[in-house]
Amino acid sequence: MILKFFFVLFVLYSNILFAYDIDQMLDLYRKDSDLSEKTKDESLGHLTIYTRDDIERMQAHNLNELLNSLRSFRYDENSLGMPDVFHTDPAVYSSGVVKIFINNYEITSAFAGSGLFLYGNIDLGFVDHVEIYEGSTSTSVSSEPSIITIKLYSKDPERELGTNIQGYVASRGTHHENISYSNASKDLKYYVYASNSYENRINYTHDNHNLSRDNTNIHALATIDYKNIKFGAEYIDHKMDSFLSLSMFATPTDSDIKYKLKRVSSTINFLDDDSLNLSLSFIRINEYLNLNSDGTRWTDKEDRIFLSKDSLVSETIDDVYNVKLEKKFTYKENNIVLGAEYVKKSLHDTITYNIGVLDATPSFVDNSIYSFYLQDDFMLANDQIITASLKHNSYQSKSDLDERNFTTHQARLGYIYVSNTGTYKAFISQMELPTEQDVLTAVSGSKIEILRIRDISFEYSKTIQKHTFGTIVEYIRNENPTIVTSKNYETDKYYNNYSASVKYDYNFNAFNKLNSMFYINSYYNPVTAQHERLQGGFIRLLNSWRKLDIYNEADYYHIEDSATDGICYNLGVRYKVTQALIFSLKGTNIFDSAAKSEYKYIHFNGITPEFKSLYISPIDQTVTAGMEYSF
């Protein structure tokens, strides 16, 4: 029914013809001067861009709304309700290979190895555009290797100028408000933003226990550019119910999680051509976990499995320091980047109560990473590049249980051809990832195993008049897919993966377009000793008619022999009274049929424990009404 409805809309909008009025001419000028044209880098990987225009017409209020129509992953949440797109293990954060940036500053943490757990559903009121690079990326980008790189760019003060107020209300009492102000002069420009959100999620019940993901969020951000110096600051206060709360039996009781993030960053450009850059940043996250349940939380200790109640209360400070020095220079046809980076990730002042008993010694983890990298982009022609990069990481890792030093390496080779009528990309890379820090602290004397990932990918697209056809093929080989500790505990981390996607886009005109994609991923699962396959796709229509912007999208997801299948259909309408006053209405997951996530738990059949599963969608059925005003 959804696909038939979509076909009717396609036929209807393909016949809409109109002349541009003055408001549309202004919109057209903004499209042509889109900021993403200045920031995107085709050599970093297989690129998907959500422009300012896309985000506004899709009415994407949070980042998770942009992560459901990509070929290699979809938005997902783990058993704590955190954004975790690769979540598999109920007790371990699985998306450390997803790196996230704001204005080219990496947002990461010692706890998760990534900032996705906090930024995966961040509000987008401050965002101009989003770039998502799938596949291995350049060694110069992130402190450690990544499979997915998400880059957010805040709004440019020169393009905003003045005050903007946005607000929306949604199903179940959800609401959001934000305000921003920007100004610019010859040498100084600045942008400040503040928001407040409350999200009342759909609650579920299991065995008479409430499973809640409600959350509140306060967010403030500021950027200041003065001559050759850029400065940024950010604050987030996030509180959330803890969903399954790590409960082995899916029976949580009165649990919550709190994060407070403070971030400052600065970049200084030196020399007349700004080719020498010094980048500094500091992130502090105060983390508080209050996890309670009837029955035990996930554990490998047999003596705990029959506990009638369990609780974990933990407070810790998560600090990340980053210093990066980079020099760019040109020699003949070579554009060379030479860089050095120091990153310190520290979990400290950790205080933990297990079932009300204070742990004797506060735990800590300190990881210092010293990195050196080199990248050379050789220009074969104006539209053809051969890119090669190397990186060496030296780790000094300390914890209250152990201390050790080790090294990792990263190499990447690629060919990129980009023109107005087509794109051709080919990449081959090898990355090395160390064992996650939370596993390092689990057992004294645990062995560090380096995960070696080899990635080969190919992309081709061709534009013929208003039609664009494209395909991406990728193979990822994981040579060391397990972690082994001194207690012989093994946990599977990554699987060999084969993926292929095809896309078709059609531009009716500057204001009306169709985007679509279909993908298949196949991987070997060592847990089941079987090859598994998933497939999915999306169709999206963005249309404008006079003062109306209309958005339609259907996202499809299917896994063989799984109850997670679904189609998520979204519909939105924006009415621009003037360029300064806009009203909007959007339905998300209108038919309540979005794909679900699987959450495993233990059920006793007599005295025999059995694995069972709950199937819950990370996307709620929601209706949202909003307003935006600028002055």
mmCIF file of N, CA, C and O in Angstrom, residues 35 39 100-107 126-129 150-156 191 221-225 230-233 263 265 267 279:
data_model
loop_
_atom_site.group_PDB
_atom_site.id
_atom_site.type_symbol
_atom_site.label_atom_id
_atom_site.label_comp_id
_atom_site.label_asym_id
_atom_site.label_seq_id
_atom_site.Cartn_x
_atom_site.Cartn_y
_atom_site.Cartn_z
ATOM 1 N N LEU A 35 26.865 25.926 1.367
ATOM 2 C CA LEU A 35 28.134 25.864 2.088
ATOM 3 C C LEU A 35 28.833 24.523 1.922
ATOM 4 O O LEU A 35 30.061 24.436 2.005
ATOM 5 N N THR A 39 33.065 22.687 1.794
ATOM 6 C CA THR A 39 33.624 21.809 2.830
ATOM 7 C C THR A 39 33.776 20.357 2.400
ATOM 8 O O THR A 39 34.594 19.631 2.963
ATOM 9 N N ILE A 100 32.502 11.064 14.745
ATOM 10 C CA ILE A 100 31.620 12.207 14.504
ATOM 11 C C ILE A 100 32.385 13.503 14.777
ATOM 12 O O ILE A 100 33.203 13.580 15.706
ATOM 13 N N PHE A 101 32.140 14.509 13.929
ATOM 14 C CA PHE A 101 32.857 15.781 14.001
ATOM 15 C C PHE A 101 31.859 16.932 13.974
ATOM 16 O O PHE A 101 30.813 16.849 13.332
ATOM 17 N N ILE A 102 32.219 18.015 14.645
ATOM 18 C CA ILE A 102 31.501 19.281 14.536
ATOM 19 C C ILE A 102 32.512 20.341 14.131
ATOM 20 O O ILE A 102 33.490 20.581 14.848
ATOM 21 N N ASN A 103 32.307 20.941 12.967
ATOM 22 C CA ASN A 103 33.230 21.944 12.425
ATOM 23 C C ASN A 103 34.667 21.427 12.398
ATOM 24 O O ASN A 103 35.612 22.127 12.760
ATOM 25 N N ASN A 104 34.821 20.160 12.013
ATOM 26 C CA ASN A 104 36.117 19.488 11.858
ATOM 27 C C ASN A 104 36.820 19.185 13.178
ATOM 28 O O ASN A 104 37.987 18.771 13.164
ATOM 29 N N TYR A 105 36.141 19.329 14.314
ATOM 30 C CA TYR A 105 36.671 18.878 15.597
ATOM 31 C C TYR A 105 36.044 17.535 15.943
ATOM 32 O O TYR A 105 34.819 17.397 15.964
ATOM 33 N N GLU A 106 36.882 16.551 16.221
ATOM 34 C CA GLU A 106 36.370 15.230 16.520
ATOM 35 C C GLU A 106 35.723 15.206 17.899
ATOM 36 O O GLU A 106 36.287 15.694 18.878
ATOM 37 N N ILE A 107 34.527 14.630 17.974
ATOM 38 C CA ILE A 107 33.830 14.427 19.228
ATOM 39 C C ILE A 107 33.980 12.961 19.603
ATOM 40 O O ILE A 107 33.455 12.081 18.923
ATOM 41 N N PHE A 126 21.223 24.018 14.923
ATOM 42 C CA PHE A 126 22.435 24.805 14.698
ATOM 43 C C PHE A 126 23.188 24.371 13.446
ATOM 44 O O PHE A 126 24.196 24.970 13.076
ATOM 45 N N VAL A 127 22.721 23.319 12.766
ATOM 46 C CA VAL A 127 23.488 22.672 11.702
ATOM 47 C C VAL A 127 23.143 23.255 10.334
ATOM 48 O O VAL A 127 21.974 23.393 9.981
ATOM 49 N N ASP A 128 24.176 23.576 9.574
ATOM 50 C CA ASP A 128 23.985 24.019 8.191
ATOM 51 C C ASP A 128 23.862 22.819 7.265
ATOM 52 O O ASP A 128 22.943 22.745 6.447
ATOM 53 N N HIS A 129 24.795 21.875 7.358
ATOM 54 C CA HIS A 129 24.735 20.682 6.508
ATOM 55 C C HIS A 129 25.494 19.544 7.171
ATOM 56 O O HIS A 129 26.265 19.749 8.119
ATOM 57 N N ILE A 150 31.001 10.991 10.226
ATOM 58 C CA ILE A 150 29.876 11.919 10.141
ATOM 59 C C ILE A 150 30.378 13.306 10.518
ATOM 60 O O ILE A 150 30.888 13.511 11.623
ATOM 61 N N LYS A 151 30.230 14.264 9.616
ATOM 62 C CA LYS A 151 30.733 15.623 9.844
ATOM 63 C C LYS A 151 29.572 16.605 9.813
ATOM 64 O O LYS A 151 28.860 16.714 8.810
ATOM 65 N N LEU A 152 29.370 17.306 10.932
ATOM 66 C CA LEU A 152 28.351 18.340 11.050
ATOM 67 C C LEU A 152 29.030 19.703 10.981
ATOM 68 O O LEU A 152 30.094 19.902 11.581
ATOM 69 N N TYR A 153 28.401 20.623 10.268
ATOM 70 C CA TYR A 153 28.915 21.989 10.174
ATOM 71 C C TYR A 153 27.847 22.962 10.658
ATOM 72 O O TYR A 153 26.705 22.921 10.196
ATOM 73 N N SER A 154 28.236 23.820 11.592
ATOM 74 C CA SER A 154 27.276 24.779 12.134
ATOM 75 C C SER A 154 27.022 25.899 11.133
ATOM 76 O O SER A 154 27.768 26.103 10.165
ATOM 77 N N LYS A 155 25.954 26.630 11.354
ATOM 78 C CA LYS A 155 25.549 27.688 10.436
ATOM 79 C C LYS A 155 26.580 28.815 10.403
ATOM 80 O O LYS A 155 27.189 29.147 11.420
ATOM 81 N N ASP A 156 26.759 29.377 9.236
ATOM 82 C CA ASP A 156 27.741 30.437 9.007
ATOM 83 C C ASP A 156 27.132 31.787 9.387
ATOM 84 O O ASP A 156 26.092 32.172 8.848
ATOM 85 N N TYR A 191 28.466 33.169 16.125
ATOM 86 C CA TYR A 191 27.159 32.508 16.078
ATOM 87 C C TYR A 191 26.943 31.852 17.437
ATOM 88 O O TYR A 191 27.819 31.125 17.938
ATOM 89 N N LEU A 221 25.744 26.205 22.110
ATOM 90 C CA LEU A 221 26.928 26.169 21.250
ATOM 91 C C LEU A 221 27.260 27.586 20.808
ATOM 92 O O LEU A 221 26.363 28.403 20.572
ATOM 93 N N ALA A 222 28.564 27.864 20.672
ATOM 94 C CA ALA A 222 29.019 29.169 20.196
ATOM 95 C C ALA A 222 30.238 28.985 19.297
ATOM 96 O O ALA A 222 31.107 28.146 19.588
ATOM 97 N N THR A 223 30.287 29.745 18.201
ATOM 98 C CA THR A 223 31.479 29.783 17.352
ATOM 99 C C THR A 223 31.874 31.244 17.157
ATOM 100 O O THR A 223 31.019 32.119 16.970
ATOM 101 N N ILE A 224 33.178 31.494 17.221
ATOM 102 C CA ILE A 224 33.717 32.840 17.038
ATOM 103 C C ILE A 224 34.906 32.752 16.091
ATOM 104 O O ILE A 224 35.827 31.958 16.312
ATOM 105 N N ASP A 225 34.877 33.537 15.028
ATOM 106 C CA ASP A 225 35.997 33.628 14.097
ATOM 107 C C ASP A 225 36.554 35.050 14.148
ATOM 108 O O ASP A 225 35.823 36.019 13.888
ATOM 109 N N LYS A 230 39.923 30.591 14.991
ATOM 110 C CA LYS A 230 38.554 30.073 15.156
ATOM 111 C C LYS A 230 38.423 29.507 16.566
ATOM 112 O O LYS A 230 39.320 28.805 17.049
ATOM 113 N N PHE A 231 37.304 29.814 17.200
ATOM 114 C CA PHE A 231 37.065 29.334 18.568
ATOM 115 C C PHE A 231 35.661 28.750 18.644
ATOM 116 O O PHE A 231 34.718 29.261 18.027
ATOM 117 N N GLY A 232 35.521 27.669 19.403
ATOM 118 C CA GLY A 232 34.217 27.058 19.600
ATOM 119 C C GLY A 232 34.029 26.597 21.029
ATOM 120 O O GLY A 232 34.997 26.241 21.716
ATOM 121 N N ALA A 233 32.791 26.610 21.488
ATOM 122 C CA ALA A 233 32.462 26.120 22.826
ATOM 123 C C ALA A 233 31.088 25.468 22.772
ATOM 124 O O ALA A 233 30.217 25.882 21.989
ATOM 125 N N ARG A 263 32.777 21.393 26.106
ATOM 126 C CA ARG A 263 33.794 21.301 25.053
ATOM 127 C C ARG A 263 34.272 22.688 24.667
ATOM 128 O O ARG A 263 33.472 23.608 24.478
ATOM 129 N N SER A 265 37.282 24.464 21.869
ATOM 130 C CA SER A 265 38.176 24.130 20.764
ATOM 131 C C SER A 265 38.655 25.403 20.089
ATOM 132 O O SER A 265 38.003 26.451 20.163
ATOM 133 N N THR A 267 41.272 26.739 16.536
ATOM 134 C CA THR A 267 42.201 26.511 15.434
ATOM 135 C C THR A 267 42.852 27.837 15.063
ATOM 136 O O THR A 267 42.177 28.858 14.924
ATOM 137 N N SER A 279 45.482 22.963 15.875
ATOM 138 C CA SER A 279 44.132 22.730 16.367
ATOM 139 C C SER A 279 44.196 22.178 17.777
ATOM 140 O O SER A 279 44.950 21.238 18.057
#
